[in-house]
mmCIF file of C-alpha atoms in Angstrom:
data_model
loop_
_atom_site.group_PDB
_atom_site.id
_atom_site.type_symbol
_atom_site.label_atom_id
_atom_site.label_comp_id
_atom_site.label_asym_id
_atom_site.label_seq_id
_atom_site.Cartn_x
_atom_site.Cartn_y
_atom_site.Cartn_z
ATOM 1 C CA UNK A 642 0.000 0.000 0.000
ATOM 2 C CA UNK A 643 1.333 3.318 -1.106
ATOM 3 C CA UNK A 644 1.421 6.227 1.585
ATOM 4 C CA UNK A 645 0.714 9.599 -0.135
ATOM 5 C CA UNK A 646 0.266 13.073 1.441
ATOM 6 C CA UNK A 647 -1.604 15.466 -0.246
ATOM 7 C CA UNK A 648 -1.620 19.416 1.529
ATOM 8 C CA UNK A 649 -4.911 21.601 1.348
ATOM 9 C CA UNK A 650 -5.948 25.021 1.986
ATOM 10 C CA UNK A 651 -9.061 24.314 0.246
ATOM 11 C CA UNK A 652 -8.346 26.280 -2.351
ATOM 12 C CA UNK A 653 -9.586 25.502 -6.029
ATOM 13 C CA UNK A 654 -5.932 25.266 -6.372
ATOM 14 C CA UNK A 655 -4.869 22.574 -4.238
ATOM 15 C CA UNK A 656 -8.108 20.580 -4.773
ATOM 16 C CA UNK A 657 -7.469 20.259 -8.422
ATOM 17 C CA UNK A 658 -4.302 18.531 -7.426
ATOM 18 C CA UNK A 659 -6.415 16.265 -5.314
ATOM 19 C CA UNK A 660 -7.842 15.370 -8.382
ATOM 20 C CA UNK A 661 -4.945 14.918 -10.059
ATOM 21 C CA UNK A 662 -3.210 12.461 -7.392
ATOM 22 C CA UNK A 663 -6.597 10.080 -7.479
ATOM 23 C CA UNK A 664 -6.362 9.557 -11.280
ATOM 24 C CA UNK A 665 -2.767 9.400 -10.855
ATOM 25 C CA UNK A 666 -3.446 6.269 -8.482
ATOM 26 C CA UNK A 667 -5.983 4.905 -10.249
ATOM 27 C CA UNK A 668 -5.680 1.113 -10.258
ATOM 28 C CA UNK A 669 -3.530 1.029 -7.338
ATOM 29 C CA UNK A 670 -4.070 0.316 -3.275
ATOM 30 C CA UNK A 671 -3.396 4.068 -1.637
ATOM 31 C CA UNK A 672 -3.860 5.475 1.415
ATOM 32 C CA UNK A 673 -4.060 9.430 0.916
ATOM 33 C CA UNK A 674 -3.283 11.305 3.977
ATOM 34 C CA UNK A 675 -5.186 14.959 3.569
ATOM 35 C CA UNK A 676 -3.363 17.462 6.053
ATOM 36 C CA UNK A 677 -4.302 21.104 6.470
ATOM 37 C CA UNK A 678 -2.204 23.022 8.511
ATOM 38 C CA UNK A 679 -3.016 26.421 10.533
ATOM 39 C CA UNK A 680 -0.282 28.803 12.104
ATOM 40 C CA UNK A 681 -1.833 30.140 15.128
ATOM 41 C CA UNK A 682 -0.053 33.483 14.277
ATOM 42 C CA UNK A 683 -2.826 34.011 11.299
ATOM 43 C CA UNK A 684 -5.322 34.101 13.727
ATOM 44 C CA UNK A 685 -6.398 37.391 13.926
ATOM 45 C CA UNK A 686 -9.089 39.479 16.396
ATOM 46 C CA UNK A 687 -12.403 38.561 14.417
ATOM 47 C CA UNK A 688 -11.960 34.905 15.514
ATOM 48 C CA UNK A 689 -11.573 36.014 19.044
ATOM 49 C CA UNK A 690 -14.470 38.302 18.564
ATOM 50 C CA UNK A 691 -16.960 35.974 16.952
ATOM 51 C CA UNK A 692 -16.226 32.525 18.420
ATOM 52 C CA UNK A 693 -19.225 30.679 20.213
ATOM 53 C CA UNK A 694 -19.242 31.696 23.818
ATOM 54 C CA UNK A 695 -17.055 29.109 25.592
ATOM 55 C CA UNK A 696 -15.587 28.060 22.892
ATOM 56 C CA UNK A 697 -11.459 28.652 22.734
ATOM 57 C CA UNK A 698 -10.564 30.389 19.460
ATOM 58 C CA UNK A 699 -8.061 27.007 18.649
ATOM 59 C CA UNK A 700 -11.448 24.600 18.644
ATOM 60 C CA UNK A 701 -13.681 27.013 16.671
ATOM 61 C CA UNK A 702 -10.850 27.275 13.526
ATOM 62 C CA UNK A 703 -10.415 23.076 14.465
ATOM 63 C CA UNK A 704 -14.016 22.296 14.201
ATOM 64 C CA UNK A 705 -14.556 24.287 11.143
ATOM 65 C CA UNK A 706 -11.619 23.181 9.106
ATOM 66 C CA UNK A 707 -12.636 19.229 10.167
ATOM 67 C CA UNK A 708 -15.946 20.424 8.366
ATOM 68 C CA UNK A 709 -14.107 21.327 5.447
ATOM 69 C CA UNK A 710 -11.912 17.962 5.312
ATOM 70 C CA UNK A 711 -14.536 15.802 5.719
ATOM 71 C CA UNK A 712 -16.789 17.259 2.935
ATOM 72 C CA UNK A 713 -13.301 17.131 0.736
ATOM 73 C CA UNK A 714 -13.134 13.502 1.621
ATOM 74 C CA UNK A 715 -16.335 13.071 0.703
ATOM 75 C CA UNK A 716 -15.655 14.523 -2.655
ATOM 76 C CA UNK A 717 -12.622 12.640 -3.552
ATOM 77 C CA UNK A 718 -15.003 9.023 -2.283
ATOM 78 C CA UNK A 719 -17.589 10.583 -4.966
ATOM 79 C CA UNK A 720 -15.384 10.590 -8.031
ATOM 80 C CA UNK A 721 -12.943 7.397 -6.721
ATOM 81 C CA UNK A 722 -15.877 5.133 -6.883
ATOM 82 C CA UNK A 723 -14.576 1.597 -7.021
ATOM 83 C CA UNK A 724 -11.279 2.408 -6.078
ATOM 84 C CA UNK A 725 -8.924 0.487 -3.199
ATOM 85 C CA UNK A 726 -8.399 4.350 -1.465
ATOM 86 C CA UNK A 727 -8.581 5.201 1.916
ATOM 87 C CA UNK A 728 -8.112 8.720 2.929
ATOM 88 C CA UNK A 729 -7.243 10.316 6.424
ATOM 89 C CA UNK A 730 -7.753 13.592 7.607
ATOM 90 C CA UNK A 731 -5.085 15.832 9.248
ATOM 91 C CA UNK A 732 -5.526 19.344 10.766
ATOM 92 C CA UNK A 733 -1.731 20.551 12.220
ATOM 93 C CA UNK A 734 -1.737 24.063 14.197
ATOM 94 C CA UNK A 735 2.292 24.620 12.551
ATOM 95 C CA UNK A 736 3.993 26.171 10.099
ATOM 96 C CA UNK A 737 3.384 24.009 6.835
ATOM 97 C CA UNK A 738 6.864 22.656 6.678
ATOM 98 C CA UNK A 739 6.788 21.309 10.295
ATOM 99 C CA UNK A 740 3.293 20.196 9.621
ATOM 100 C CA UNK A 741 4.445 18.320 6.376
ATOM 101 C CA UNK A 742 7.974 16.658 7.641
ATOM 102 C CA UNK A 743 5.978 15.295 10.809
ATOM 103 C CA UNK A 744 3.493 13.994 8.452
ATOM 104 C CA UNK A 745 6.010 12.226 6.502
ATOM 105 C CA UNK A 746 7.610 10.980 9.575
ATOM 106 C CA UNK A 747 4.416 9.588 11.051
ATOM 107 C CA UNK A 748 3.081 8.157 8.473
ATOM 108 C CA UNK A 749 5.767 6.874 5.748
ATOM 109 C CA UNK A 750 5.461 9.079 2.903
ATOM 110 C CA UNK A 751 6.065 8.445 -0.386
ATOM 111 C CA UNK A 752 4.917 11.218 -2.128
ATOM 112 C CA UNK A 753 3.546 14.718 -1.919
ATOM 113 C CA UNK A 754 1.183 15.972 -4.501
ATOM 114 C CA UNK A 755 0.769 19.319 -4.141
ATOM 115 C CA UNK A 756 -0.931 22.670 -6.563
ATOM 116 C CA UNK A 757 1.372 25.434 -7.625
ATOM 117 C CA UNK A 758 0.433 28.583 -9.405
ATOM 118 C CA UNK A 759 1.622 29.097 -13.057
ATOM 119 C CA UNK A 760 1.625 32.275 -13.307
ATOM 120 C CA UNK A 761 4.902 34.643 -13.964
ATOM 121 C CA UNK A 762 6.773 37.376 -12.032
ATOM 122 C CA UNK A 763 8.016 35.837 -8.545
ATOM 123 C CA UNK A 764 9.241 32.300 -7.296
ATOM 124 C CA UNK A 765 6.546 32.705 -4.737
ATOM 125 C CA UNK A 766 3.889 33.192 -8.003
ATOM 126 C CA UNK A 767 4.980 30.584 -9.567
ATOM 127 C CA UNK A 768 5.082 28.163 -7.418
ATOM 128 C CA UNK A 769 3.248 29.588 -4.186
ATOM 129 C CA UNK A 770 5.309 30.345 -1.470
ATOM 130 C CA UNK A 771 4.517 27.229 0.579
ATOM 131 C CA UNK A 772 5.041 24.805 -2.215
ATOM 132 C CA UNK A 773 8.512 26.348 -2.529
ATOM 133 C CA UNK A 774 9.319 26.164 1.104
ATOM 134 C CA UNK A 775 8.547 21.993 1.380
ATOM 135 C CA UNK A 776 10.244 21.159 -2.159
ATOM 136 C CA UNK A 777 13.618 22.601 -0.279
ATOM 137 C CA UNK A 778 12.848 21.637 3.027
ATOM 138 C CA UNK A 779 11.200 18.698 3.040
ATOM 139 C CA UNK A 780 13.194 15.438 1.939
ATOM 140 C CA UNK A 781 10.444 13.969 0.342
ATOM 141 C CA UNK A 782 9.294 13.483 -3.567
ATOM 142 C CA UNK A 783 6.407 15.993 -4.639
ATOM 143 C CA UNK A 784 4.881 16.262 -7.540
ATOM 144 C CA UNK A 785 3.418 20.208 -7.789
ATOM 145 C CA UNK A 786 0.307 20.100 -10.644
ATOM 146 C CA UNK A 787 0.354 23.592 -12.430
ATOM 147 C CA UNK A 788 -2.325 25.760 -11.968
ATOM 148 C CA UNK A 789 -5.784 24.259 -13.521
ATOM 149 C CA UNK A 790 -3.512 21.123 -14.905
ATOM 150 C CA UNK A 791 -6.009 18.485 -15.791
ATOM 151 C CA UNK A 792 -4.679 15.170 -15.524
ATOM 152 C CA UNK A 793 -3.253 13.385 -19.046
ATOM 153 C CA UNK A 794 -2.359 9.992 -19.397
ATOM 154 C CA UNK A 795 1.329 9.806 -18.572
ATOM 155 C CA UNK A 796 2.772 8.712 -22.120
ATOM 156 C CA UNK A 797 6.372 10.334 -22.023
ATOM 157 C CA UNK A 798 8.127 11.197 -18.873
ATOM 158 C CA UNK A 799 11.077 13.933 -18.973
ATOM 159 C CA UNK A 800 13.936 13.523 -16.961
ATOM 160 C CA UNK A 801 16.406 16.538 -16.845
ATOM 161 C CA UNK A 802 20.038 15.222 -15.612
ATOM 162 C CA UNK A 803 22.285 17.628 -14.461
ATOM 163 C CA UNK A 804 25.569 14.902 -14.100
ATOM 164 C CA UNK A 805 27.467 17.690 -11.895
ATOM 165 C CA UNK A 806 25.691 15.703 -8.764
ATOM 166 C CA UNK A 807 25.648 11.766 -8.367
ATOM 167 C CA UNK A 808 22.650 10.154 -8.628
ATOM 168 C CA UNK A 809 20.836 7.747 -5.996
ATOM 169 C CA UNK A 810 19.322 4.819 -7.394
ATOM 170 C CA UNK A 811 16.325 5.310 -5.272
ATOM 171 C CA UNK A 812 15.683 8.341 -7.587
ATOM 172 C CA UNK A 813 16.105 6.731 -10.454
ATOM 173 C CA UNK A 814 14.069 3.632 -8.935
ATOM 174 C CA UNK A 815 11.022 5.826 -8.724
ATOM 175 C CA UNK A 816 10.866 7.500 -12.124
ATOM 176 C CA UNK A 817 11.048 3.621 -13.727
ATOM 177 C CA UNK A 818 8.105 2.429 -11.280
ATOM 178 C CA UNK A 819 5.915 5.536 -13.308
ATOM 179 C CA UNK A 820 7.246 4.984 -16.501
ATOM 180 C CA UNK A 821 6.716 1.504 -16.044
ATOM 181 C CA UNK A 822 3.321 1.541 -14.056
ATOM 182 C CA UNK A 823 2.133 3.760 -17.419
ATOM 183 C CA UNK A 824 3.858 2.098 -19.929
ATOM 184 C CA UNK A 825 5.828 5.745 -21.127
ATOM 185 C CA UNK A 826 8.509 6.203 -22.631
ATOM 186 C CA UNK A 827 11.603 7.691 -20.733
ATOM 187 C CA UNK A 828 13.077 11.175 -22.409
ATOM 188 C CA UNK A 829 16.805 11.737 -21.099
ATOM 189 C CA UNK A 830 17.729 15.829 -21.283
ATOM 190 C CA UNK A 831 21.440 16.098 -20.353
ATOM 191 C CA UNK A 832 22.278 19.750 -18.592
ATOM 192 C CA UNK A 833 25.678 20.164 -19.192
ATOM 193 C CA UNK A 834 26.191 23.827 -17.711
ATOM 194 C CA UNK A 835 30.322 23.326 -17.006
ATOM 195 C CA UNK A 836 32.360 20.991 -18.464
ATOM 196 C CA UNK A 837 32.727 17.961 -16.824
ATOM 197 C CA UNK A 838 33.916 14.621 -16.806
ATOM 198 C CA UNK A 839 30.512 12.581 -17.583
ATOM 199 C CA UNK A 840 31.338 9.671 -18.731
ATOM 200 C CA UNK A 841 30.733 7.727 -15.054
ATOM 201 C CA UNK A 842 27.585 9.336 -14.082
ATOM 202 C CA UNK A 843 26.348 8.555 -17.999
ATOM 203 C CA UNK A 844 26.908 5.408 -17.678
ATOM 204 C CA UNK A 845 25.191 4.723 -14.623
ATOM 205 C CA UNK A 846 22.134 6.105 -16.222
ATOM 206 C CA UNK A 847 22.097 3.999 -19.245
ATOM 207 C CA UNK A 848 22.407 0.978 -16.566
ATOM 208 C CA UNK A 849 19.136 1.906 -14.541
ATOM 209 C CA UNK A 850 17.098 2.423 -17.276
ATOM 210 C CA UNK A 851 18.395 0.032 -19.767
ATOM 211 C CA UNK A 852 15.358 -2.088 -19.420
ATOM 212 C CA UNK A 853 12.732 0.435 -20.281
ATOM 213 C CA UNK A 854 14.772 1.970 -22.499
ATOM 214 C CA UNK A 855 15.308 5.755 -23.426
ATOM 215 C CA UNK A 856 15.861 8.257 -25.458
ATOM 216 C CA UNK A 857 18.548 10.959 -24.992
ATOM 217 C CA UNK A 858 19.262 14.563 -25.634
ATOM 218 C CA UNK A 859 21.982 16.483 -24.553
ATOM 219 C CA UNK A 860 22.607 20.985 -24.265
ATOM 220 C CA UNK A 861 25.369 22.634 -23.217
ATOM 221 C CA UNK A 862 26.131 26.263 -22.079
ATOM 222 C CA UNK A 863 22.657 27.400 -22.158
ATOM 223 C CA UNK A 864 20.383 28.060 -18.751
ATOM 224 C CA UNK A 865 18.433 24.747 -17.730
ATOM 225 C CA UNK A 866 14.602 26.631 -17.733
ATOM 226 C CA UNK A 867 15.255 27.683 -21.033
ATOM 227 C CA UNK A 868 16.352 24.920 -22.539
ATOM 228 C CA UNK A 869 13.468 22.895 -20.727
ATOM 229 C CA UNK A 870 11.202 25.347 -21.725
ATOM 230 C CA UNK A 871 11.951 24.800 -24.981
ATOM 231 C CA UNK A 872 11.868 20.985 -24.696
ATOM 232 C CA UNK A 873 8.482 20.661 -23.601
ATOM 233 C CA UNK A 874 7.004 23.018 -26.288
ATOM 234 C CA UNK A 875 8.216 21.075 -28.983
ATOM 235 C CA UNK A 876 8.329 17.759 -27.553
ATOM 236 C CA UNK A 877 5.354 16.555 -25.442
ATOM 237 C CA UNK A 878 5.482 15.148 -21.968
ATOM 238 C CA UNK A 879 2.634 14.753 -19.475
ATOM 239 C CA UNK A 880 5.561 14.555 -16.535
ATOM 240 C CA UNK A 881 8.989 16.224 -16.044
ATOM 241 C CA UNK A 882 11.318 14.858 -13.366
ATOM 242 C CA UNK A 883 13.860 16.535 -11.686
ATOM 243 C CA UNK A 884 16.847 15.486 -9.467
ATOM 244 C CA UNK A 885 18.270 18.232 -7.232
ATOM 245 C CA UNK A 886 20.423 19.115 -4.567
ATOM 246 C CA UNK A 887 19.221 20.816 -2.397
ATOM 247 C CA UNK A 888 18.394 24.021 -3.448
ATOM 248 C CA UNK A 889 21.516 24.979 -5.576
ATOM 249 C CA UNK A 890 20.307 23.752 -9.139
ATOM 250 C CA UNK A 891 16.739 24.486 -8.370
ATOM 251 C CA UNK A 892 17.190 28.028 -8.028
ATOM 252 C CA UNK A 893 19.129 27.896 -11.174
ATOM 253 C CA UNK A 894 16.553 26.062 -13.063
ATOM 254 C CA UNK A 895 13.854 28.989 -11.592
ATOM 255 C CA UNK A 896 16.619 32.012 -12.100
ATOM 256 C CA UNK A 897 18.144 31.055 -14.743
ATOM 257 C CA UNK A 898 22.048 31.184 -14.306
ATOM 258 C CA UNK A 899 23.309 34.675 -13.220
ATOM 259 C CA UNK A 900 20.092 36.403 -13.158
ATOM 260 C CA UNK A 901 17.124 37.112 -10.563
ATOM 261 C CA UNK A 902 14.750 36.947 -13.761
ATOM 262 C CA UNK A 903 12.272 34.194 -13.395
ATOM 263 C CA UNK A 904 11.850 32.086 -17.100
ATOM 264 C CA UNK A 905 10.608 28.689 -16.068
ATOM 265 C CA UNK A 906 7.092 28.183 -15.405
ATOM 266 C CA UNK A 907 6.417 24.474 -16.000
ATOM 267 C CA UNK A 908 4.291 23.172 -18.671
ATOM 268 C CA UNK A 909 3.179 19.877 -17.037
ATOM 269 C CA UNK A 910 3.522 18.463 -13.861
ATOM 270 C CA UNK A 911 6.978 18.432 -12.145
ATOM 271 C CA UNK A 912 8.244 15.679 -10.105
ATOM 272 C CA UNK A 913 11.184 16.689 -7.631
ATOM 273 C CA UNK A 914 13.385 14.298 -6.197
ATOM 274 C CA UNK A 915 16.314 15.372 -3.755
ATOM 275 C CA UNK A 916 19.892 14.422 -3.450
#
């Protein structure tokens, strides 16, 4: 059975992303943990002033977001009819990365599926300021769904290599299980920003994935969001994987090398994996 945490702030947003993980799953025994998390600092005077009379400011927010989980979970039973999925509600009064790392703890997480806005002009915009703050400080896989992504049948998987970091096989492990699991084919982009000696970290590659098979493509001395950019305009992928370390080549790949300019807003889902 797969353990899978999937953060809400009941947004339109992050419930899309819901939807996303359940078709994602589909065919497959999963129990999805549902965790919405409060800081107590963002309570402000209205709660005090309005709560029920005897009633601590803490249970009223509690009460009310259990309301909100449960009719969620009733949502995601309503269109996962049929389905081996059991789903757990979480309400955490911390900080969201506290509240997430605990959750991973407790519960043996696999994977986070999380919503991220598309949009252009800040890190925080595109990405949302909290899904930023657990894909560098949380050691856990996430997949973040662009904003209003609707799911696609997972036919080609991207994997951008950047061979200036050795690679884990348990990364490489868990993009074959997808590719696999969806019969996909495996696209190999090979970020060469410096030169290197590659020939090692190449080879171990090609030995991973030699069963599935692959196709590679290769770029040097040009910024890693704009040559993935690029890639998934004119080649198309319903998932892009990413290893990182980190958070040194993942500000690159939102930067851009040598520049605060943000030129990467992902196309299709992105599936981070840390080093």
């Amino acid at each position: 059975m797969k353990n899978i945490l999937l953060p809400t702030d009941f947004s339109k947003n992050s419930k899309n992303a819901i939807k996303y993980a359940l078709k994602f799953f589909e065919g497959e025994k999963c129990t999805f943990h549902i965790l919405n998390s409060q800081k107590p600092s963002n309570y402000i005077t209205a709660d005090v002033l309005y709560g029920a009379p005897g009633t601590s400011v803490y249970e009223g927010i509690l009460n009310d977001n259990k309301k909100e989980l449960e009719k969620l979970i009733q949502f995601c039973k309503s269109i996962s009819e049929g389905e081996e999925f059991t789903f757990v509600p979480t309400v955490d009064f911390d900080n969201i990365v506290d509240a997430v790392n605990q959750a991973v703890a407790l519960n043996n997480i696999e994977l986070i599926i999380m919503g991220s806005n598309r949009a252009t002009g800040a890190a925080e915009v595109i990405f949302g300021s909290n899904t930023l703050k657990i894909i560098r400080k949380v050691e856990c896989p996430i997949i973040v769904i662009p904003e209003g992504y609707a799911f696609e049948k997972i036919n080609s998987v991207l994997l951008s290599l950047n061979y200036q970091y050795d690679v884990a096989n348990k990364s490489f492990n868990i993009i074959s299980e997808i590719v696999k699991k969806n019969n996909a084919s495996l696209k190999i982009l090979e970020i060469e920003e410096e030169s290197l000696e590659l020939s090692s970290q190449r080879n171990h590659a090609e030995e991973v994935f030699k069963e599935i098979g692959f196709e590679r493509f290769s770029i040097k001395n040009i910024p890693a969001s704009m040559a993935i950019n690029a890639f998934e305009q004119l080649i198309p992928v319903q998932l892009h994987a990413m290893i990182v370390e980190r958070k040194s080549f993942f500000d690159r790949f939102i930067f851009g090398s040598e520049t605060s300019k943000i030129n990467y807003g992902s196309l299709v889902p992105l599936l981070v994996l840390h080093e």
